[in-house]
mmCIF file of C-alpha atoms in Angstrom:
data_model
loop_
_atom_site.group_PDB
_atom_site.id
_atom_site.type_symbol
_atom_site.label_atom_id
_atom_site.label_comp_id
_atom_site.label_asym_id
_atom_site.label_seq_id
_atom_site.Cartn_x
_atom_site.Cartn_y
_atom_site.Cartn_z
ATOM 1 C CA MET A 1 -42.762 -23.322 41.924
ATOM 2 C CA ASP A 2 -42.340 -19.980 43.219
ATOM 3 C CA TYR A 3 -43.706 -17.632 40.613
ATOM 4 C CA LYS A 4 -43.805 -14.581 42.729
ATOM 5 C CA SER A 5 -40.145 -14.735 43.828
ATOM 6 C CA SER A 6 -39.237 -15.357 40.537
ATOM 7 C CA LEU A 7 -41.063 -12.587 39.705
ATOM 8 C CA ILE A 8 -39.916 -10.044 42.026
ATOM 9 C CA GLN A 9 -36.445 -10.995 41.234
ATOM 10 C CA ASP A 10 -36.284 -9.708 37.561
ATOM 11 C CA GLY A 11 -37.100 -6.350 36.882
ATOM 12 C CA ASN A 12 -39.227 -7.415 34.124
ATOM 13 C CA PRO A 13 -42.021 -9.451 35.514
ATOM 14 C CA MET A 14 -43.282 -10.554 32.172
ATOM 15 C CA GLU A 15 -39.984 -11.806 30.247
ATOM 16 C CA ASN A 16 -39.188 -13.641 33.787
ATOM 17 C CA LEU A 17 -42.279 -15.241 33.755
ATOM 18 C CA GLU A 18 -42.160 -16.602 30.107
ATOM 19 C CA LYS A 19 -38.770 -18.496 31.070
ATOM 20 C CA GLN A 20 -40.543 -19.794 34.357
ATOM 21 C CA LEU A 21 -43.170 -21.523 31.892
ATOM 22 C CA ILE A 22 -40.677 -22.874 29.197
ATOM 23 C CA CYS A 23 -40.659 -26.429 29.306
ATOM 24 C CA PRO A 24 -37.484 -28.009 29.620
ATOM 25 C CA ILE A 25 -38.042 -30.536 26.892
ATOM 26 C CA CYS A 26 -39.138 -28.647 24.136
ATOM 27 C CA LEU A 27 -37.774 -25.561 25.543
ATOM 28 C CA GLU A 28 -41.083 -23.338 24.687
ATOM 29 C CA MET A 29 -43.629 -22.377 26.997
ATOM 30 C CA PHE A 30 -45.718 -25.669 28.395
ATOM 31 C CA THR A 31 -47.839 -26.906 25.940
ATOM 32 C CA LYS A 32 -51.714 -27.683 27.742
ATOM 33 C CA PRO A 33 -52.252 -30.053 29.139
ATOM 34 C CA VAL A 34 -49.305 -29.463 31.934
ATOM 35 C CA VAL A 35 -48.919 -32.288 34.103
ATOM 36 C CA ILE A 36 -46.617 -31.899 37.806
ATOM 37 C CA LEU A 37 -44.143 -34.806 38.395
ATOM 38 C CA PRO A 38 -43.668 -36.142 42.212
ATOM 39 C CA CYS A 39 -40.481 -34.056 42.255
ATOM 40 C CA GLN A 40 -42.346 -31.137 41.533
ATOM 41 C CA HIS A 41 -41.200 -29.999 38.095
ATOM 42 C CA ASN A 42 -43.926 -29.263 35.254
ATOM 43 C CA LEU A 43 -44.054 -30.761 31.330
ATOM 44 C CA CYS A 44 -45.950 -30.856 28.776
ATOM 45 C CA ARG A 45 -48.144 -33.692 28.621
ATOM 46 C CA LYS A 46 -46.613 -34.287 25.367
ATOM 47 C CA CYS A 47 -43.462 -34.307 26.021
ATOM 48 C CA ALA A 48 -43.521 -36.184 28.869
ATOM 49 C CA ASN A 49 -45.163 -39.246 26.870
ATOM 50 C CA ASP A 50 -42.447 -38.914 24.478
ATOM 51 C CA ILE A 51 -39.272 -39.675 27.314
ATOM 52 C CA PHE A 52 -41.544 -41.737 28.651
ATOM 53 C CA GLN A 53 -42.067 -44.112 25.695
ATOM 54 C CA ALA A 54 -37.896 -43.674 24.379
ATOM 55 C CA ALA A 55 -37.454 -45.407 28.113
ATOM 56 C CA ASN A 56 -39.948 -47.940 28.073
ATOM 57 C CA PRO A 57 -40.547 -49.039 24.426
ATOM 58 C CA TYR A 58 -42.008 -51.893 25.079
ATOM 59 C CA TRP A 59 -45.011 -50.167 27.409
ATOM 60 C CA THR A 60 -48.509 -50.971 25.256
ATOM 61 C CA GLY A 61 -50.364 -47.969 26.107
ATOM 62 C CA ARG A 62 -53.141 -47.356 28.300
ATOM 63 C CA VAL A 63 -55.770 -48.323 26.874
ATOM 64 C CA GLY A 64 -56.633 -52.357 26.185
ATOM 65 C CA SER A 65 -53.025 -52.622 27.483
ATOM 66 C CA ALA A 66 -52.466 -56.296 29.244
ATOM 67 C CA ALA A 67 -49.325 -54.660 31.036
ATOM 68 C CA MET A 68 -49.810 -55.362 34.936
ATOM 69 C CA SER A 69 -47.906 -52.218 35.776
ATOM 70 C CA GLY A 70 -46.560 -49.087 33.983
ATOM 71 C CA GLY A 71 -43.125 -48.370 33.730
ATOM 72 C CA ARG A 72 -40.273 -45.479 34.787
ATOM 73 C CA PHE A 73 -38.337 -42.529 33.727
ATOM 74 C CA ARG A 74 -36.061 -39.353 35.082
ATOM 75 C CA CYS A 75 -37.444 -36.384 35.553
ATOM 76 C CA PRO A 76 -35.127 -33.767 32.764
ATOM 77 C CA SER A 77 -34.318 -31.595 35.361
ATOM 78 C CA CYS A 78 -33.071 -32.951 38.609
ATOM 79 C CA ARG A 79 -33.160 -36.803 36.847
ATOM 80 C CA HIS A 80 -35.313 -37.739 39.536
ATOM 81 C CA GLU A 81 -36.966 -41.240 38.975
ATOM 82 C CA VAL A 82 -40.489 -41.193 38.298
ATOM 83 C CA ILE A 83 -42.263 -44.639 38.762
ATOM 84 C CA MET A 84 -45.593 -44.312 36.818
ATOM 85 C CA ASP A 85 -48.453 -47.402 37.195
ATOM 86 C CA ARG A 86 -49.995 -48.867 34.359
ATOM 87 C CA HIS A 87 -51.626 -45.639 33.398
ATOM 88 C CA GLY A 88 -48.759 -44.040 31.859
ATOM 89 C CA VAL A 89 -48.575 -40.443 31.676
ATOM 90 C CA TYR A 90 -52.121 -39.859 31.934
ATOM 91 C CA GLY A 91 -52.033 -41.038 35.191
ATOM 92 C CA LEU A 92 -49.926 -37.933 36.598
ATOM 93 C CA GLN A 93 -51.443 -35.491 37.759
ATOM 94 C CA ARG A 94 -52.733 -32.065 35.831
ATOM 95 C CA ASN A 95 -51.036 -28.414 36.922
ATOM 96 C CA LEU A 96 -53.990 -26.274 36.517
ATOM 97 C CA LEU A 97 -52.087 -23.376 37.967
ATOM 98 C CA VAL A 98 -49.804 -23.267 35.413
ATOM 99 C CA GLU A 99 -52.096 -23.785 32.910
ATOM 100 C CA ASN A 100 -53.975 -20.673 33.750
ATOM 101 C CA ILE A 101 -50.868 -18.601 34.245
ATOM 102 C CA ILE A 102 -49.987 -19.779 30.254
ATOM 103 C CA ASP A 103 -53.512 -18.521 29.406
ATOM 104 C CA ILE A 104 -53.346 -15.277 31.173
ATOM 105 C CA TYR A 105 -49.631 -14.578 29.956
ATOM 106 C CA LYS A 106 -51.099 -15.026 26.215
ATOM 107 C CA GLN A 107 -53.878 -12.481 26.851
ATOM 108 C CA GLU A 108 -51.267 -10.251 27.871
ATOM 109 C CA CYS A 109 -48.971 -11.057 24.993
ATOM 110 C CA SER A 110 -51.902 -10.526 22.594
ATOM 111 C CA SER A 111 -51.289 -7.077 22.154
ATOM 112 C CA ARG A 112 -47.901 -7.700 20.765
ATOM 113 C CA PRO A 113 -47.036 -7.341 16.686
ATOM 114 C CA LEU A 114 -46.816 -10.898 15.436
ATOM 115 C CA GLN A 115 -43.109 -11.715 13.975
ATOM 116 C CA LYS A 116 -42.436 -11.289 10.213
ATOM 117 C CA GLY A 117 -41.604 -14.629 8.252
ATOM 118 C CA SER A 118 -42.775 -18.106 8.627
ATOM 119 C CA HIS A 119 -40.731 -19.752 11.389
ATOM 120 C CA PRO A 120 -38.022 -22.353 10.026
ATOM 121 C CA MET A 121 -38.672 -26.318 10.542
ATOM 122 C CA CYS A 122 -36.440 -29.101 11.298
ATOM 123 C CA LYS A 123 -34.928 -30.763 8.324
ATOM 124 C CA GLU A 124 -35.406 -34.284 10.160
ATOM 125 C CA HIS A 125 -38.808 -33.543 11.565
ATOM 126 C CA GLU A 126 -41.015 -31.810 9.312
ATOM 127 C CA ASP A 127 -43.459 -30.795 11.777
ATOM 128 C CA GLU A 128 -41.453 -29.817 14.562
ATOM 129 C CA LYS A 129 -40.108 -26.043 14.701
ATOM 130 C CA ILE A 130 -36.245 -25.332 15.238
ATOM 131 C CA ASN A 131 -36.928 -24.207 18.761
ATOM 132 C CA ILE A 132 -33.770 -24.988 20.688
ATOM 133 C CA TYR A 133 -29.578 -24.490 20.071
ATOM 134 C CA CYS A 134 -27.346 -27.107 20.399
ATOM 135 C CA LEU A 135 -24.273 -26.074 22.261
ATOM 136 C CA THR A 136 -22.140 -28.436 21.257
ATOM 137 C CA CYS A 137 -22.954 -28.765 17.755
ATOM 138 C CA GLU A 138 -23.628 -24.960 17.334
ATOM 139 C CA VAL A 139 -26.641 -25.301 15.499
ATOM 140 C CA PRO A 140 -29.795 -24.931 15.832
ATOM 141 C CA THR A 141 -32.989 -27.858 16.318
ATOM 142 C CA CYS A 142 -35.896 -29.014 17.187
ATOM 143 C CA SER A 143 -37.061 -31.023 20.901
ATOM 144 C CA MET A 144 -37.449 -33.582 18.693
ATOM 145 C CA CYS A 145 -33.560 -34.287 17.542
ATOM 146 C CA LYS A 146 -33.112 -33.910 21.406
ATOM 147 C CA VAL A 147 -35.026 -36.598 23.070
ATOM 148 C CA PHE A 148 -34.663 -39.175 20.162
ATOM 149 C CA GLY A 149 -32.639 -37.680 17.691
ATOM 150 C CA ALA A 150 -29.060 -37.196 16.563
ATOM 151 C CA HIS A 151 -28.195 -34.473 19.515
ATOM 152 C CA LYS A 152 -29.901 -36.828 22.156
ATOM 153 C CA ALA A 153 -26.784 -36.600 23.793
ATOM 154 C CA CYS A 154 -26.049 -32.953 22.993
ATOM 155 C CA GLU A 155 -25.851 -30.057 25.573
ATOM 156 C CA VAL A 156 -28.798 -27.458 24.225
ATOM 157 C CA ALA A 157 -30.117 -24.403 25.301
ATOM 158 C CA PRO A 158 -33.439 -22.245 24.244
ATOM 159 C CA LEU A 159 -33.046 -20.941 21.276
ATOM 160 C CA GLN A 160 -33.932 -17.378 22.653
ATOM 161 C CA SER A 161 -31.331 -16.906 24.709
ATOM 162 C CA VAL A 162 -28.519 -18.071 22.312
ATOM 163 C CA PHE A 163 -30.492 -15.539 19.634
ATOM 164 C CA GLN A 164 -29.680 -12.696 22.011
ATOM 165 C CA GLY A 165 -26.371 -13.492 22.816
ATOM 166 C CA GLN A 166 -25.444 -13.938 19.638
ATOM 167 C CA LYS A 167 -27.060 -10.909 18.764
ATOM 168 C CA THR A 168 -25.300 -8.976 21.010
ATOM 169 C CA GLU A 169 -22.316 -10.991 20.036
ATOM 170 C CA LEU A 170 -22.873 -9.514 16.205
ATOM 171 C CA SER A 171 -23.289 -6.168 17.281
ATOM 172 C CA ASN A 172 -20.184 -5.896 19.365
ATOM 173 C CA CYS A 173 -18.181 -7.322 16.332
ATOM 174 C CA ILE A 174 -20.115 -4.652 13.767
ATOM 175 C CA SER A 175 -19.049 -2.113 16.611
ATOM 176 C CA MET A 176 -15.441 -3.676 16.638
ATOM 177 C CA LEU A 177 -15.587 -3.610 12.478
ATOM 178 C CA VAL A 178 -17.254 0.099 12.510
ATOM 179 C CA ALA A 179 -14.166 1.111 14.869
ATOM 180 C CA GLY A 180 -11.846 -0.533 12.593
ATOM 181 C CA ASN A 181 -13.115 1.210 9.726
ATOM 182 C CA ASP A 182 -12.708 4.198 11.572
ATOM 183 C CA ARG A 183 -9.322 3.616 12.286
ATOM 184 C CA VAL A 184 -8.701 2.303 8.652
ATOM 185 C CA GLN A 185 -10.549 5.643 7.368
ATOM 186 C CA THR A 186 -8.215 7.904 9.295
ATOM 187 C CA ILE A 187 -4.981 5.787 8.242
ATOM 188 C CA ILE A 188 -6.105 6.245 4.645
ATOM 189 C CA THR A 189 -6.318 9.809 5.299
ATOM 190 C CA GLN A 190 -3.360 10.107 6.699
ATOM 191 C CA LEU A 191 -1.682 8.590 3.910
ATOM 192 C CA GLU A 192 -2.955 10.513 1.304
ATOM 193 C CA ASP A 193 -2.264 13.607 3.069
ATOM 194 C CA SER A 194 1.618 11.650 2.975
ATOM 195 C CA CYS A 195 0.918 11.533 -0.554
ATOM 196 C CA ARG A 196 0.110 14.966 -1.007
ATOM 197 C CA VAL A 197 3.238 16.060 1.067
ATOM 198 C CA THR A 198 5.422 14.033 -0.794
ATOM 199 C CA LYS A 199 4.453 15.512 -4.398
ATOM 200 C CA GLU A 200 5.030 18.861 -3.081
ATOM 201 C CA ASN A 201 8.306 18.105 -0.824
ATOM 202 C CA SER A 202 9.608 16.033 -4.423
ATOM 203 C CA HIS A 203 8.148 19.086 -6.594
ATOM 204 C CA GLN A 204 10.338 21.657 -4.571
ATOM 205 C CA VAL A 205 13.474 19.732 -4.203
ATOM 206 C CA LYS A 206 13.353 19.314 -7.910
ATOM 207 C CA GLU A 207 12.737 22.674 -8.378
ATOM 208 C CA GLU A 208 16.026 24.141 -5.932
ATOM 209 C CA LEU A 209 17.937 20.930 -7.925
ATOM 210 C CA SER A 210 17.317 22.645 -11.404
ATOM 211 C CA GLN A 211 17.910 26.212 -9.614
ATOM 212 C CA LYS A 212 21.224 24.988 -9.190
ATOM 213 C CA PHE A 213 22.020 23.214 -12.140
ATOM 214 C CA ASP A 214 21.208 26.362 -13.910
ATOM 215 C CA VAL A 215 23.518 27.929 -12.075
ATOM 216 C CA LEU A 216 26.544 25.344 -13.201
ATOM 217 C CA TYR A 217 25.196 25.310 -16.595
ATOM 218 C CA SER A 218 25.606 29.654 -16.585
ATOM 219 C CA ILE A 219 28.765 29.050 -14.788
ATOM 220 C CA LEU A 220 30.180 26.452 -17.687
ATOM 221 C CA ASP A 221 27.969 29.547 -20.622
ATOM 222 C CA GLU A 222 30.001 32.378 -19.233
ATOM 223 C CA LYS A 223 33.532 30.271 -19.305
ATOM 224 C CA LYS A 224 32.586 28.901 -22.007
ATOM 225 C CA SER A 225 32.457 32.469 -23.850
ATOM 226 C CA GLU A 226 35.503 33.354 -22.200
ATOM 227 C CA LEU A 227 37.682 30.811 -23.675
ATOM 228 C CA LEU A 228 36.118 31.489 -26.460
ATOM 229 C CA GLN A 229 36.800 35.170 -26.842
ATOM 230 C CA GLN A 230 40.741 34.319 -26.125
ATOM 231 C CA ILE A 231 40.876 32.097 -29.105
ATOM 232 C CA THR A 232 39.070 34.439 -31.089
ATOM 233 C CA ARG A 233 41.613 37.403 -29.864
ATOM 234 C CA GLU A 234 44.215 35.041 -30.984
ATOM 235 C CA GLN A 235 43.161 33.870 -33.894
ATOM 236 C CA GLU A 236 42.265 37.325 -35.448
ATOM 237 C CA GLU A 237 46.182 38.820 -34.135
ATOM 238 C CA LYS A 238 47.573 35.431 -36.317
ATOM 239 C CA LEU A 239 45.361 35.802 -39.166
ATOM 240 C CA GLY A 240 46.049 39.761 -38.986
ATOM 241 C CA PHE A 241 50.009 39.331 -39.171
ATOM 242 C CA LEU A 242 49.763 36.387 -41.717
ATOM 243 C CA GLU A 243 47.575 39.055 -44.178
ATOM 244 C CA ALA A 244 50.429 41.620 -44.006
ATOM 245 C CA LEU A 245 52.921 39.587 -44.243
ATOM 246 C CA ILE A 246 50.901 38.081 -47.733
ATOM 247 C CA GLN A 247 50.196 41.694 -48.766
ATOM 248 C CA GLN A 248 54.510 42.584 -48.177
ATOM 249 C CA TYR A 249 54.956 39.596 -50.403
ATOM 250 C CA ARG A 250 52.516 40.285 -52.870
ATOM 251 C CA GLU A 251 54.008 43.838 -53.240
ATOM 252 C CA GLN A 252 57.421 42.315 -53.721
ATOM 253 C CA LEU A 253 56.257 40.086 -56.411
ATOM 254 C CA GLU A 254 54.797 42.949 -58.172
ATOM 255 C CA LYS A 255 57.845 44.858 -58.161
ATOM 256 C CA SER A 256 59.891 41.649 -59.445
ATOM 257 C CA THR A 257 57.419 41.056 -62.126
ATOM 258 C CA LYS A 258 57.936 44.496 -63.548
ATOM 259 C CA LEU A 259 61.539 44.312 -63.027
ATOM 260 C CA VAL A 260 61.442 40.892 -64.829
ATOM 261 C CA GLU A 261 59.637 42.299 -67.533
ATOM 262 C CA THR A 262 61.923 45.600 -67.562
ATOM 263 C CA ALA A 263 65.036 42.920 -67.710
ATOM 264 C CA ILE A 264 63.359 41.129 -70.424
ATOM 265 C CA GLN A 265 62.393 44.486 -72.900
ATOM 266 C CA SER A 266 66.625 45.435 -72.431
ATOM 267 C CA LEU A 267 67.688 42.206 -73.494
ATOM 268 C CA ASP A 268 65.222 42.575 -76.681
ATOM 269 C CA GLU A 269 67.705 46.121 -77.689
ATOM 270 C CA PRO A 270 69.913 45.433 -80.864
ATOM 271 C CA GLY A 271 71.969 48.585 -79.944
ATOM 272 C CA GLY A 272 75.047 47.824 -77.591
ATOM 273 C CA ALA A 273 75.190 51.939 -76.552
ATOM 274 C CA ILE A 274 71.675 52.134 -75.332
ATOM 275 C CA PHE A 275 71.823 48.674 -73.860
ATOM 276 C CA LEU A 276 74.968 49.930 -71.718
ATOM 277 C CA LEU A 277 73.300 52.790 -70.509
ATOM 278 C CA SER A 278 70.583 51.067 -69.003
ATOM 279 C CA ALA A 279 71.781 47.828 -68.271
ATOM 280 C CA LYS A 280 73.991 48.930 -65.398
ATOM 281 C CA GLN A 281 71.048 50.536 -63.371
ATOM 282 C CA LEU A 282 68.997 47.585 -64.259
ATOM 283 C CA ILE A 283 71.354 44.894 -62.809
ATOM 284 C CA ARG A 284 71.330 47.396 -59.432
ATOM 285 C CA SER A 285 67.869 46.860 -59.208
ATOM 286 C CA ILE A 286 67.468 43.051 -59.747
ATOM 287 C CA VAL A 287 70.560 42.931 -56.955
ATOM 288 C CA GLU A 288 68.484 45.211 -54.673
ATOM 289 C CA ALA A 289 65.240 43.610 -55.533
ATOM 290 C CA SER A 290 66.570 40.032 -54.447
ATOM 291 C CA LYS A 291 68.013 41.524 -51.255
ATOM 292 C CA GLY A 292 64.735 42.542 -50.742
ATOM 293 C CA CYS A 293 62.665 39.060 -50.773
ATOM 294 C CA GLN A 294 64.111 38.703 -47.077
ATOM 295 C CA LEU A 295 60.774 39.268 -45.545
ATOM 296 C CA GLY A 296 59.514 38.663 -42.035
ATOM 297 C CA LYS A 297 58.696 34.598 -42.249
ATOM 298 C CA ILE A 298 56.188 32.418 -39.864
ATOM 299 C CA GLU A 299 58.089 30.009 -37.165
ATOM 300 C CA GLN A 300 57.275 26.183 -37.698
ATOM 301 C CA GLY A 301 53.825 25.125 -35.608
ATOM 302 C CA PHE A 302 52.483 29.203 -35.687
ATOM 303 C CA GLU A 303 49.419 28.269 -37.031
ATOM 304 C CA ASN A 304 48.995 25.652 -34.217
ATOM 305 C CA MET A 305 46.449 26.253 -31.704
ATOM 306 C CA ASP A 306 46.891 23.538 -28.946
ATOM 307 C CA TYR A 307 48.070 25.505 -26.487
ATOM 308 C CA PHE A 308 43.876 26.426 -26.106
ATOM 309 C CA THR A 309 43.224 22.863 -25.244
ATOM 310 C CA LEU A 310 41.565 22.344 -21.826
ATOM 311 C CA ASP A 311 41.524 18.626 -19.831
ATOM 312 C CA LEU A 312 38.345 18.384 -18.489
ATOM 313 C CA GLU A 313 38.121 14.551 -17.472
ATOM 314 C CA HIS A 314 39.095 15.377 -13.928
ATOM 315 C CA ILE A 315 35.996 17.959 -13.830
ATOM 316 C CA ALA A 316 33.763 15.467 -15.736
ATOM 317 C CA ASP A 317 34.531 12.779 -13.545
ATOM 318 C CA THR A 318 34.026 15.008 -10.664
ATOM 319 C CA LEU A 319 30.599 15.944 -11.689
ATOM 320 C CA ARG A 320 29.653 12.070 -12.346
ATOM 321 C CA THR A 321 30.016 11.638 -8.806
ATOM 322 C CA ILE A 322 27.580 13.887 -7.992
ATOM 323 C CA ASP A 323 25.086 12.731 -5.733
ATOM 324 C CA PHE A 324 22.864 13.211 -3.355
ATOM 325 C CA GLY A 325 24.318 13.912 0.246
ATOM 326 C CA THR A 326 25.911 15.860 3.320
ATOM 327 C CA ASP A 327 28.288 18.451 3.017
ATOM 328 C CA GLU A 328 30.698 15.912 4.643
ATOM 329 C CA ASP A 329 30.398 13.739 2.031
ATOM 330 C CA GLU A 330 31.275 16.480 -0.139
ATOM 331 C CA GLU A 331 34.517 17.639 1.426
ATOM 332 C CA GLU A 332 35.474 14.154 2.038
ATOM 333 C CA PHE A 333 35.361 13.221 -1.947
ATOM 334 C CA ILE A 334 36.796 16.503 -2.394
ATOM 335 C CA GLU A 335 40.035 15.540 0.180
ATOM 336 C CA GLU A 336 40.042 12.467 -1.417
ATOM 337 C CA ASP A 337 40.313 13.725 -5.117
ATOM 338 C CA HIS A 338 43.140 16.248 -4.025
ATOM 339 C CA GLU A 339 45.800 13.951 -2.067
ATOM 340 C CA GLU A 340 44.866 11.741 -5.630
ATOM 341 C CA GLU A 341 46.243 14.455 -7.343
ATOM 342 C CA GLU A 342 49.242 15.321 -5.239
ATOM 343 C CA SER A 343 50.223 11.229 -4.925
ATOM 344 C CA THR A 344 49.854 11.165 -8.946
ATOM 345 C CA GLU A 345 52.095 14.340 -9.625
ATOM 346 C CA GLY A 346 54.440 12.815 -7.051
ATOM 347 C CA LYS A 347 54.864 10.343 -9.270
ATOM 348 C CA GLU A 348 55.205 11.514 -12.003
ATOM 349 C CA GLU A 349 58.108 13.693 -10.684
ATOM 350 C CA GLY A 350 59.841 10.583 -9.745
ATOM 351 C CA HIS A 351 59.831 8.869 -13.252
ATOM 352 C CA GLN A 352 61.578 12.011 -14.258
#
């Protein structure tokens, strides 16, 4: 392993060194003893033994073994076939250089603060820590699940790299959500401003509408007062004429009543001479009183006031059609109403 060139390529030597010390099986830092394969790749002896046992289930072991030969397995990094003797993985050479580098690295990292919380363990292998991430199933798991378990055929990656990737993705999502929240807040502010402006505009047009209707009310009240005054003047003229006529008839009635009383008293006179002295004049007075009864009279329908009746139905219809619109719509409505009136008048003249 060319550790020097690998360290030079990366700006952070410690992080790059840690990557070089990761076992391809357990995806953790090599656990001593570290063995080197003929292809120059390194494995933890425990991990090498696990994959060797999995590839050679009938191998009985090096101690007290009756096997005449070892077994074989493939390097997990390059798939090179490794042929073992009867000693199995214990016949592989230890990589003391890597072990020394691990010791130095751990000494350098001893000053790092410990992370809080306990490390989660695998449910299937209770003694194994969750140290890898299955990219196929998208779940964290342990190295034993990769070697022997449900994720044997899956593609895996170091937990730390996936952790950093998803942490970055989550940070990006948070930033995106915060930006989205800012946009939503901006929209809410704009909508609140729209609500406020809508209320202000509504209040303004309500005030304008009320003022216009107040003008109409004022015109109607003024016209109403004017027409009521006309009716009142006509009423006073007619009542004045009638009351004067009644007074004339009362005076005439009073004279006639007195004349009747005088005539009755004259009829009671026993002497003919005395009766004749006043009878002639009395008869003449009665005849003149009878002629005087031809006083003023009123014509038929004199008390009628129907000529003050107004036909306001067309005005009421116009008022009912009042609605919000442009001046052009109002002008068109006035023109249509005028044409309808002319058409109605033409039909009435035709009937006549």
